mmCIF file of C-alpha atoms in Angstrom:
data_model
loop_
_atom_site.group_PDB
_atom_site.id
_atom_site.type_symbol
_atom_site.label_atom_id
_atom_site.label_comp_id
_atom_site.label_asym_id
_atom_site.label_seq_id
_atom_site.Cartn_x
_atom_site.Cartn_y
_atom_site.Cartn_z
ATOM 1 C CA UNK B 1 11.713 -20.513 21.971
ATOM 2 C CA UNK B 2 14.457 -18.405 23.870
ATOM 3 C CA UNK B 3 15.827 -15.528 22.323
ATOM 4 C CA UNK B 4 19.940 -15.501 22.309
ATOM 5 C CA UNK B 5 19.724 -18.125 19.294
ATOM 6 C CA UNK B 6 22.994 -17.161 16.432
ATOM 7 C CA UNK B 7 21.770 -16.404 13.513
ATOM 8 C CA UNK B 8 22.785 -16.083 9.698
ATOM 9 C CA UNK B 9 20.962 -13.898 7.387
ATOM 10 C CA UNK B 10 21.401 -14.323 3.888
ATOM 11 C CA UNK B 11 21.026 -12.223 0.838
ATOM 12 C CA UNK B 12 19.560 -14.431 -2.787
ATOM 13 C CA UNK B 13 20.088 -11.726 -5.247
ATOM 14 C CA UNK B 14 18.759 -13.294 -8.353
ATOM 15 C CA UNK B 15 20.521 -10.780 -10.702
ATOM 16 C CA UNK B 16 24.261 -9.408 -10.596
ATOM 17 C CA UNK B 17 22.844 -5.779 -8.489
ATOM 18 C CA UNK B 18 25.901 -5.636 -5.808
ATOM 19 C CA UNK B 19 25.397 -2.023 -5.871
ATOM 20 C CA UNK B 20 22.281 -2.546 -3.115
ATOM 21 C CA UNK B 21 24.231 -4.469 -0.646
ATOM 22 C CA UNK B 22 25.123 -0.616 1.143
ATOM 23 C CA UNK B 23 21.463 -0.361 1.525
ATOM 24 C CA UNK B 24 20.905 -3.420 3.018
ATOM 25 C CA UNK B 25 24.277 -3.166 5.092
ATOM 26 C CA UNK B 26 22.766 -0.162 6.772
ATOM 27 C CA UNK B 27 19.169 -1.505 6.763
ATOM 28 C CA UNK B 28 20.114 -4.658 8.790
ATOM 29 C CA UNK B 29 23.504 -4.382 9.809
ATOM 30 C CA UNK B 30 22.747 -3.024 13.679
ATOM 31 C CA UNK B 31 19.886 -5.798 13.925
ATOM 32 C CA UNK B 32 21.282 -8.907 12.373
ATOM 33 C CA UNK B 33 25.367 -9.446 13.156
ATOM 34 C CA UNK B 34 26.146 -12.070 10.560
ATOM 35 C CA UNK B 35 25.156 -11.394 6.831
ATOM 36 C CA UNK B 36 25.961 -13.217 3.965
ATOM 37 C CA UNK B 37 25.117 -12.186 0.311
ATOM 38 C CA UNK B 38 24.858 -14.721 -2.692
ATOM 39 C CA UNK B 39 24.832 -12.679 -5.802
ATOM 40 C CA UNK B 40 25.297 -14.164 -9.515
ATOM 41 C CA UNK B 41 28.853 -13.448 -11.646
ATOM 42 C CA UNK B 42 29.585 -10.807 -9.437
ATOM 43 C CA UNK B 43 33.796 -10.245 -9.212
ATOM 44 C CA UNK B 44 34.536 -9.165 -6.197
ATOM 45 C CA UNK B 45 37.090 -10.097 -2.991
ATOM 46 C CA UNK B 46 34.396 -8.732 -0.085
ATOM 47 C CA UNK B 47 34.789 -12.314 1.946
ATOM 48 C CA UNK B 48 30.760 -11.481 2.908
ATOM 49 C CA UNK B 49 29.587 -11.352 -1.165
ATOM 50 C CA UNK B 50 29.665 -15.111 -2.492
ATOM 51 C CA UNK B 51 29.728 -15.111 -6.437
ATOM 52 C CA UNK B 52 27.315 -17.961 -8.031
ATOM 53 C CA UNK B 53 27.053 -19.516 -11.772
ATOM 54 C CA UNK B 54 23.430 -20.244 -11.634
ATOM 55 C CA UNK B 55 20.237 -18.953 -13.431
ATOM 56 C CA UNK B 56 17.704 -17.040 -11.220
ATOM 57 C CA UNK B 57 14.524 -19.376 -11.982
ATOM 58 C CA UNK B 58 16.769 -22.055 -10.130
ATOM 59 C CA UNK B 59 18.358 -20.052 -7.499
ATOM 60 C CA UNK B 60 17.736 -23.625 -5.302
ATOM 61 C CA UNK B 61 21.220 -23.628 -6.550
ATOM 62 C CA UNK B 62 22.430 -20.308 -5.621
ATOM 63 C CA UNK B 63 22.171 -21.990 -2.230
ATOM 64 C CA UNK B 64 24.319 -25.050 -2.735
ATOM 65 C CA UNK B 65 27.133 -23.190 -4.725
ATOM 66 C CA UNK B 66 27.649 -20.703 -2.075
ATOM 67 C CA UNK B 67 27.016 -22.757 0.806
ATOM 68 C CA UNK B 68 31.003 -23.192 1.322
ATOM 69 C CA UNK B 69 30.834 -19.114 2.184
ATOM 70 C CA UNK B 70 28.328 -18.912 4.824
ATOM 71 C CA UNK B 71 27.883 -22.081 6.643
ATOM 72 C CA UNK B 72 29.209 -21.449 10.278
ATOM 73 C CA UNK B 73 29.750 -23.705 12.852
ATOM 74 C CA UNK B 74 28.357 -21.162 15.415
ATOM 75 C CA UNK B 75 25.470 -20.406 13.623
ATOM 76 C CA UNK B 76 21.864 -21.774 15.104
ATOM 77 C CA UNK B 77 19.812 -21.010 12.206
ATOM 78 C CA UNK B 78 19.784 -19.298 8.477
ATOM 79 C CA UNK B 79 17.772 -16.964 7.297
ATOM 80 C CA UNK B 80 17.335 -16.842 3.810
ATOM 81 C CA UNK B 81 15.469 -14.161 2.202
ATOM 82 C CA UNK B 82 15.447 -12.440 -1.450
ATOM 83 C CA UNK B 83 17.130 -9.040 -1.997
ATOM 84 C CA UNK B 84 14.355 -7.128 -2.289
ATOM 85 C CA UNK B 85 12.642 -8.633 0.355
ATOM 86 C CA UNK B 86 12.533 -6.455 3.366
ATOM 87 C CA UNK B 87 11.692 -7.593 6.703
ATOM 88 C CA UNK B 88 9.993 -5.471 9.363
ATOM 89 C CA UNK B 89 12.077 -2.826 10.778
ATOM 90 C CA UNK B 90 11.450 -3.974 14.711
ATOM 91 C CA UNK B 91 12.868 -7.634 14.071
ATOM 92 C CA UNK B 92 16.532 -8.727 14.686
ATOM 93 C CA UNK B 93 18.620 -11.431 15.839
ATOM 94 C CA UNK B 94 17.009 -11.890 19.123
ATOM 95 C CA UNK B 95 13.402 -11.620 18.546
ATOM 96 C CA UNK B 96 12.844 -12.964 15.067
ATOM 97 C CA UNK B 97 12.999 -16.968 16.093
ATOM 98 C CA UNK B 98 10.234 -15.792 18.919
ATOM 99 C CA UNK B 99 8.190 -14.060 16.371
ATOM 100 C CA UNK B 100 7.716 -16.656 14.455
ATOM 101 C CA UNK B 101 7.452 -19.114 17.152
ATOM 102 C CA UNK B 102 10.015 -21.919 15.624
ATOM 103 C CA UNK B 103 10.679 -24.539 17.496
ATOM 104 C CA UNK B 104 14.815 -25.361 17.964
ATOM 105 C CA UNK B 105 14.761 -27.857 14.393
ATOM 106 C CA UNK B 106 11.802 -26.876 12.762
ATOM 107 C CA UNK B 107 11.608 -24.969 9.883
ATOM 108 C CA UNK B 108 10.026 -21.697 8.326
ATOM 109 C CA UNK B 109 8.443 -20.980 4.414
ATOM 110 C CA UNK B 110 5.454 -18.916 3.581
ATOM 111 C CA UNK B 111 3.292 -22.441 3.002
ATOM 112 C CA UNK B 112 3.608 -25.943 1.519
ATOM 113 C CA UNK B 113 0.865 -27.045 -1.226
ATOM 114 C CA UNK B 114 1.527 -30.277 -3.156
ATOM 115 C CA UNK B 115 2.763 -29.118 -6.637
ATOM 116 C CA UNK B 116 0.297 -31.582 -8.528
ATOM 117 C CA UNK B 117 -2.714 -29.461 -6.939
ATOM 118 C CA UNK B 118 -1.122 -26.516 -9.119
ATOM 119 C CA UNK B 119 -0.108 -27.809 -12.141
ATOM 120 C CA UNK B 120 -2.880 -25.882 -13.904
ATOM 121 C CA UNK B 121 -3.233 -22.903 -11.480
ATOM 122 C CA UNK B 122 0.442 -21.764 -12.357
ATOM 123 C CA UNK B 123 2.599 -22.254 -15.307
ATOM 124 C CA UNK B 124 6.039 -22.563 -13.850
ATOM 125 C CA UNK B 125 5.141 -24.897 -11.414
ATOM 126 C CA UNK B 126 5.412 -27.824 -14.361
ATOM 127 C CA UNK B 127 9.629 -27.215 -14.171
ATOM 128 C CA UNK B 128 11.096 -30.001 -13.937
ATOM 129 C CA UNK B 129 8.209 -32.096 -12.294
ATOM 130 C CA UNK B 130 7.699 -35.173 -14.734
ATOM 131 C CA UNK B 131 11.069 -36.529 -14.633
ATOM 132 C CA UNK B 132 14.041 -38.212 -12.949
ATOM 133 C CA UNK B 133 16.275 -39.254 -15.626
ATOM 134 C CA UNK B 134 19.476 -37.265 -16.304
ATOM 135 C CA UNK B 135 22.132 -38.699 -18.603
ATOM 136 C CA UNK B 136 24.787 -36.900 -16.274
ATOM 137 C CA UNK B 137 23.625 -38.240 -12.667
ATOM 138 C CA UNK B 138 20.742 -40.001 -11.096
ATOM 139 C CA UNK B 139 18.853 -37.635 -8.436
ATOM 140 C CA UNK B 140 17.296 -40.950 -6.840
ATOM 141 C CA UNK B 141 20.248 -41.891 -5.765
ATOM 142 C CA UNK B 142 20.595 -38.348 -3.906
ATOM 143 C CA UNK B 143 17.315 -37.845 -2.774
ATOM 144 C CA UNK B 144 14.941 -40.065 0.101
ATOM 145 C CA UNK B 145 13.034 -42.587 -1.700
ATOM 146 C CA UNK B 146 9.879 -41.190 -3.258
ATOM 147 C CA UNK B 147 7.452 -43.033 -1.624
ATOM 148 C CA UNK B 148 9.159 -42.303 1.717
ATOM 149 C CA UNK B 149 9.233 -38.520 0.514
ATOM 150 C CA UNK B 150 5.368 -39.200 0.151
ATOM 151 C CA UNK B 151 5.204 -40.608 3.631
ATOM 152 C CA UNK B 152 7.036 -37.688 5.216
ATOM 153 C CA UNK B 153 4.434 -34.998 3.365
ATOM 154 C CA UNK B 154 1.262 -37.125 3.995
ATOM 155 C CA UNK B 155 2.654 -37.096 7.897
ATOM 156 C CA UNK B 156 2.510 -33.245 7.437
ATOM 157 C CA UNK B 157 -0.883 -33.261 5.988
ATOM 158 C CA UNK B 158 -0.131 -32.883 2.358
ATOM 159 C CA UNK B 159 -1.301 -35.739 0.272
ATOM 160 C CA UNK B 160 0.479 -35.691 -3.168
ATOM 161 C CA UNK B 161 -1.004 -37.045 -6.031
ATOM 162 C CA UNK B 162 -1.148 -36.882 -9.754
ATOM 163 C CA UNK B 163 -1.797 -33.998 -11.374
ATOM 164 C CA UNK B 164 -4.883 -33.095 -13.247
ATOM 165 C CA UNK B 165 -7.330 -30.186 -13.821
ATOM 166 C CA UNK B 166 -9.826 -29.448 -10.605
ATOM 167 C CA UNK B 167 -12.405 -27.366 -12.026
ATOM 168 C CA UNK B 168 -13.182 -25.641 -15.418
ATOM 169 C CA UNK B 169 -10.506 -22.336 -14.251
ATOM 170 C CA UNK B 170 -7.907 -25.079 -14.274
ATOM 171 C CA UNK B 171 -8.722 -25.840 -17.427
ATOM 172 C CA UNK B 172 -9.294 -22.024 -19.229
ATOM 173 C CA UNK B 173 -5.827 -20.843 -17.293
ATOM 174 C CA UNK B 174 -3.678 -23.815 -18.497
ATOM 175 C CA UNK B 175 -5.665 -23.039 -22.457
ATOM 176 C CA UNK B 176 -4.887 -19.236 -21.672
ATOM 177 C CA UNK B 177 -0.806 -19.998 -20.996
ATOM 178 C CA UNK B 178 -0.281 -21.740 -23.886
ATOM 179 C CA UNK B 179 -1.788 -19.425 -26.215
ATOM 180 C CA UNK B 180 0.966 -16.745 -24.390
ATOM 181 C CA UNK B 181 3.465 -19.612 -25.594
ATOM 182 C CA UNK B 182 4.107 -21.190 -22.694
ATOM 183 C CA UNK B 183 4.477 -24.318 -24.254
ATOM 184 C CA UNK B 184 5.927 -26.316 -21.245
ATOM 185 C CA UNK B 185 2.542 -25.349 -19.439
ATOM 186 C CA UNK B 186 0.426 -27.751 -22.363
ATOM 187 C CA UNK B 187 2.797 -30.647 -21.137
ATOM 188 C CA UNK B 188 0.774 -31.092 -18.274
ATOM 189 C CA UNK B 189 -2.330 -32.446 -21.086
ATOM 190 C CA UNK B 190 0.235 -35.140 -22.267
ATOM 191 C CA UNK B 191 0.739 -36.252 -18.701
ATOM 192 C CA UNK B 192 -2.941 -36.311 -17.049
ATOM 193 C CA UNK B 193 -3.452 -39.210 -14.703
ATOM 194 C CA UNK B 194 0.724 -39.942 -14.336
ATOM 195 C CA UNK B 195 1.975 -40.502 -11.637
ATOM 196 C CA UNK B 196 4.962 -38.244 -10.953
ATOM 197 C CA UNK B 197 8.456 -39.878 -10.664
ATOM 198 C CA UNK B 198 9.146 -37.870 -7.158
ATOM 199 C CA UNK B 199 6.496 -36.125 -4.631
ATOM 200 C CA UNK B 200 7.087 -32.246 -5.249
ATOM 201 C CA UNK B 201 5.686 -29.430 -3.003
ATOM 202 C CA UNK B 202 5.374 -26.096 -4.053
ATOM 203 C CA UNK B 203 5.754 -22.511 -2.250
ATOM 204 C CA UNK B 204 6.641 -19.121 -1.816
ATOM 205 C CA UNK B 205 10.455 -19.652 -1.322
ATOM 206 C CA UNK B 206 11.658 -15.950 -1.049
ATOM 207 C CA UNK B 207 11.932 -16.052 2.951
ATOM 208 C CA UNK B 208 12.563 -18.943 4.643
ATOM 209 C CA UNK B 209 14.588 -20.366 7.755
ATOM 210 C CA UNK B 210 16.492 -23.195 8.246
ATOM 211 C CA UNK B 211 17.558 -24.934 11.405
ATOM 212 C CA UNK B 212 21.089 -25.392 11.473
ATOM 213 C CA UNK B 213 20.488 -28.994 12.570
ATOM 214 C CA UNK B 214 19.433 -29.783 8.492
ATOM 215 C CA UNK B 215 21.088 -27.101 7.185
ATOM 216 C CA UNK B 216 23.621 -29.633 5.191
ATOM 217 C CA UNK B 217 20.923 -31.810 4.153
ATOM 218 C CA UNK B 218 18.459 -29.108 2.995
ATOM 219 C CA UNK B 219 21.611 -27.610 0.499
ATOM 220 C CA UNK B 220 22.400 -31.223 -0.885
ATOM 221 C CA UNK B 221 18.473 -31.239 -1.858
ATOM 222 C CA UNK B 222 18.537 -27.670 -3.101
ATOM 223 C CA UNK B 223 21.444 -28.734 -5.341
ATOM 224 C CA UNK B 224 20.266 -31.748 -6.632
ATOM 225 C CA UNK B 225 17.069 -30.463 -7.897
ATOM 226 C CA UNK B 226 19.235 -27.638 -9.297
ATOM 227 C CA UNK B 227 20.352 -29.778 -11.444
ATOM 228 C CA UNK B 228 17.423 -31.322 -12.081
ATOM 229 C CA UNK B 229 16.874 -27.830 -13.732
ATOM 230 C CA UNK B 230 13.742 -27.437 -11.275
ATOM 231 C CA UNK B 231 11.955 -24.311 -10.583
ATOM 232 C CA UNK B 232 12.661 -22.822 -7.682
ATOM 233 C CA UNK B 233 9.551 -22.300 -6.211
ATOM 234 C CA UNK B 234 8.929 -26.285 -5.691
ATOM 235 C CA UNK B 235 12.751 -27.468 -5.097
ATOM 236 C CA UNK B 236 13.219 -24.989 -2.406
ATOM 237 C CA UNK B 237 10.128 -26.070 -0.766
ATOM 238 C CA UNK B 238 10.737 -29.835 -1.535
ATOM 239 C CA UNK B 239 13.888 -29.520 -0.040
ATOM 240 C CA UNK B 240 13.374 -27.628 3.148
ATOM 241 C CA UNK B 241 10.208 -30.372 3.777
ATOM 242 C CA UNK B 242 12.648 -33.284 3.172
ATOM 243 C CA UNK B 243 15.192 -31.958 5.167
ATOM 244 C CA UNK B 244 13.771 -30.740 8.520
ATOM 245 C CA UNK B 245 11.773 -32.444 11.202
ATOM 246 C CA UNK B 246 9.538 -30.564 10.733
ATOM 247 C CA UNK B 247 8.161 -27.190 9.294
ATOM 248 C CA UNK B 248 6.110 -23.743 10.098
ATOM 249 C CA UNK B 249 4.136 -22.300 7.816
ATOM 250 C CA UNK B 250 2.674 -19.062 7.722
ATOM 251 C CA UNK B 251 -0.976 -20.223 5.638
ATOM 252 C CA UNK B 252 -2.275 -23.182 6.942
ATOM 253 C CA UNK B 253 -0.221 -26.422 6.102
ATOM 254 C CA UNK B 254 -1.800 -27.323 1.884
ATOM 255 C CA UNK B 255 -2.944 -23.420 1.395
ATOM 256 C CA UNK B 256 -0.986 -21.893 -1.239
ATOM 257 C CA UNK B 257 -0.109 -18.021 -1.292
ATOM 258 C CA UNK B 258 -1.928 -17.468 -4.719
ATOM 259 C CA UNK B 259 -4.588 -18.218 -3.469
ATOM 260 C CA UNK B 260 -7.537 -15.897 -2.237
ATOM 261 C CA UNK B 261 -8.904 -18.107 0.147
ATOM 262 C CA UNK B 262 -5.780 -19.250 1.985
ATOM 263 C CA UNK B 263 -5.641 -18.664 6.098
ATOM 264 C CA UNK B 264 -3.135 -18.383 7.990
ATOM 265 C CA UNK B 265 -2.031 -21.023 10.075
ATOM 266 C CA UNK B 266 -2.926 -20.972 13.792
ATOM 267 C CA UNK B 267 -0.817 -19.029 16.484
ATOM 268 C CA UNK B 268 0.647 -16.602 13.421
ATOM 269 C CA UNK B 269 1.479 -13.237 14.798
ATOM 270 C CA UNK B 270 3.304 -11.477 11.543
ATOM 271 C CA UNK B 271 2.301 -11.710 7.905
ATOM 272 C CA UNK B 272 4.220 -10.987 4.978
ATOM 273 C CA UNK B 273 2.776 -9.081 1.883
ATOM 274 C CA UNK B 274 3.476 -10.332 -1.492
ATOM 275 C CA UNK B 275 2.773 -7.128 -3.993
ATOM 276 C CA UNK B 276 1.790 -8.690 -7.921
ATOM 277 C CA UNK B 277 1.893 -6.457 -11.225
ATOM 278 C CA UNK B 278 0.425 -2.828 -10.213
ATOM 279 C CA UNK B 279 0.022 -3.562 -6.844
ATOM 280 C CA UNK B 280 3.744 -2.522 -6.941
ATOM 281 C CA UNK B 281 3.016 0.918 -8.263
ATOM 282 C CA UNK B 282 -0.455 1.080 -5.512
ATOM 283 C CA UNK B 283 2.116 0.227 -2.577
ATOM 284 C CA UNK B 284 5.626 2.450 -3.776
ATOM 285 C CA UNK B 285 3.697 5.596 -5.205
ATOM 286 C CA UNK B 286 2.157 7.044 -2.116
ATOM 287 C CA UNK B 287 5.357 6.485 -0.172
ATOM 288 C CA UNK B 288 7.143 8.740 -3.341
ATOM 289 C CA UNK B 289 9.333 5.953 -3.271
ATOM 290 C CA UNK B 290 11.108 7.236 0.089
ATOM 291 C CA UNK B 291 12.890 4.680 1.909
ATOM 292 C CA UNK B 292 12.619 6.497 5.125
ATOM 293 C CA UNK B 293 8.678 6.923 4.916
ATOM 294 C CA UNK B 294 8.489 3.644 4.044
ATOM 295 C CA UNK B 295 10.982 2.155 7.106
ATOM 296 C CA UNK B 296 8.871 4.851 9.213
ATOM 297 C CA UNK B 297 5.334 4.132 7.957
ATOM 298 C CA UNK B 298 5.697 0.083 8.023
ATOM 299 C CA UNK B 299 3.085 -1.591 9.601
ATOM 300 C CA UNK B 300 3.715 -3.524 12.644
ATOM 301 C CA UNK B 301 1.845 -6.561 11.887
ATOM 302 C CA UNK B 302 3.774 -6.943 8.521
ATOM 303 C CA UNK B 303 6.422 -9.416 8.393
ATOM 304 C CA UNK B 304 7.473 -8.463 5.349
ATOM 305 C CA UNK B 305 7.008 -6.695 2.253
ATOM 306 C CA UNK B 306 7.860 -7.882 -1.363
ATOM 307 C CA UNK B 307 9.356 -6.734 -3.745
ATOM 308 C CA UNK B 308 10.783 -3.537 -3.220
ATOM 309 C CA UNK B 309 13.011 -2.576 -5.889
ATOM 310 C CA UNK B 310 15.741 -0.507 -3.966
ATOM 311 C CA UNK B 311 17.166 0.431 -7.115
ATOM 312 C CA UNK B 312 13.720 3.017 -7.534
ATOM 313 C CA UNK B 313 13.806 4.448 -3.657
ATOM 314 C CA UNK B 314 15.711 7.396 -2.735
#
C-alpha cells in the first residue's frame, strides 16, 4: 500500500487517567498528526479528550459513544490502540499502513479465534455469549443474520461451533475458575453442546485498525454488543470481522494470542509483545522504569509493547 494514507490515532483509556495524555502528546504527537483520546467520566473542554459513560470490560462501547468526536471525513483509516499501549518509536503516519501491509479496506487485530474454541481456556470469554434476548432492544435486528455472520467467518477460515471442553486442561482450568468464584465461567457446563444464538470471535482487541470505508458499520457493531453487556475482547473482534472486507491478522487466521503455539501469519514483519503478571516487573525493572531507556532501547522488530503503566516511568 502507498504511504500518504490520513490517519486517526486513538487513545481507549479504560480508567479516568487524563493526567498521561502529556506523555503521549509528546510521545506521538510529531509522528501521528491527528489524535483523539476516549477517556471515561473525565470533565474536561480539550475538543481532542472525548468523555465516555461506559465500564472498561466493555470499552466496545467506549468506541460508539465517542465516535461523534473523532470520526473525520478526511480520515483514511483509525487506529485504535489502549493507553498504555505503546507502539514502536520508528512508526508514524506514513509508514505504519506499509508496515503492516493493509490493504486500502482491510482490517488489522492481533488474531481472530472462534470464541466457542475458548470457552474453557479463558474465563471472560463466556460474557455475554449465550444470549440474544434483551427486554430493552433486539441486537438481531442490528446485527447481519447469524448464519450469514457464520458464512462470512467460515469464508475467513474460522469455523464456529458450539462450545465444549477439548481436552482434559479445558476441563481442570474451567474446575480451577470456579473454585476462584468465577461463577459465570461454570455456565459454560449448563450449556455444553448449544448452539450459540450469534457466531462470536474472540481476540486481542487493544490495537487494531479500521478502514475508514467500515468505520460506521464496525461502531454500530461495537455498540450493539455493548449493550449486549459483551466482553470486549470478543465484541471488538466480532465487530471489526463483520464489518470489513476483510481482515489482517498478526497470528495466523484461528491462532489465539494465549496461546504458546500460535504463529504468526505469513508476510508479518513487526510483532507486538503482550507482558502477563511478573513479566511486567521482568520487562520495566531493568529499564529502572526510564522512559527514555526504554524509547531508546526498543527493539526494532517490536510492534508494540503492552502494558506499560506510564503512571510508574519517570
Amino acid at each position: 500500500m502507498p504511504d500518504g494514507h490520513k490517519l486517526q490515532l486513538v487513545f481507549i483509556f479504560n480508567h479516568r487517567f487524563e493526567q498521561n495524555i502529556p506523555r503521549l502528546e509528546s510521545f506521538y504527537g510529531e509522528r501521528f498528526s491527528r489524535r483523539k483520546y476516549i477517556v471515561p467520566f473525565v470533565r474536561t473542554g480539550q475538543p481532542d479528550v472525548i468523555p465516555v459513560y461506559e465500564n472498561g470490560p466493555t470499552f466496545s462501547g467506549h468506541i460508539a459513544q465517542a465516535a461523534h468526536g473523532y470520526l473525520d471525513g478526511e480520515v483514511s483509516h483509525y487506529v485504535f490502540l489502549a493507553d498504555d499501549l505503546i507502539l514502536n518509536p520508528g512508526l508514524n503516519e506514513t509508514n505504519l499502513l506499509s508496515t503492516l501491509a493493509l490493504r486500502e479496506s482491510e482490517g488489522y487485530i492481533k488474531c481472530l479465534s472462534p470464541a466457542d474454541e475458548w470457552a474453557y481456556k479463558w474465563a471472560n470469554s463466556v460474557r455475554g455469549f449465550y444470549s440474544m434476548a434483551d427486554p430493552g432492544f433486539d441486537p438481531r435486528a442490528e446485527l447481519p443474520a447469524a448464519q450469514q455472520a457464520k458464512e462470512k467467518f467460515a469464508a475467513m477460515g474460522l469455523a464456529t461451533g458450539v462450545p465444549r471442553p477439548r481436552s482434559l486442561g479445558d476441563i481442570r482450568y474451567t474446575l480451577w475458575s470456579v473454585r476462584l468464584g468465577l461463577v459465570r465461567f461454570a455456565q459454560g457446563f449448563v450449556v455444553m453442546g448449544r448452539q450459540p444464538k450469534y457466531p462470536l470471535l474472540a481476540g486481542y482487541s487493544d490495537f487494531i485498525v479500521v478502514p475508514a470505508v467500515s468505520i460506521e458499520r464496525f461502531v454500530h457493531y461495537c455498540g450493539v454488543f455493548a449493550a449486549m453487556n459483551m466482553f470486549a475482547e470478543l465484541a471488538v473482534p466480532t465487530a471489526l470481522a463483520l464489518a470489513c472486507d476483510s481482515v489482517r491478522t498478526e497470528l495466523r487466521m484461528g491462532d489465539f494470542f494465549t496461546d504458546p503455539s500460535a504463529l504468526p501469519a505469513a508476510g508479518i514483519r513487526m510483532r507486538g509483545k503482550e507482558l502477563w503478571n511478573e513479566e511486567i516487573a521482568e520487562f520495566s525493572e531493568p529499564l529502572a522504569y526510564s522512559w527514555k531507556r526504554l524509547i531508546d532501547t526498543f527493539p526494532p522488530d517490536r510492534l508494540y509493547v503492552h502494558p506499560v503503566k506510564l503512571s510508574k516511568w519517570n
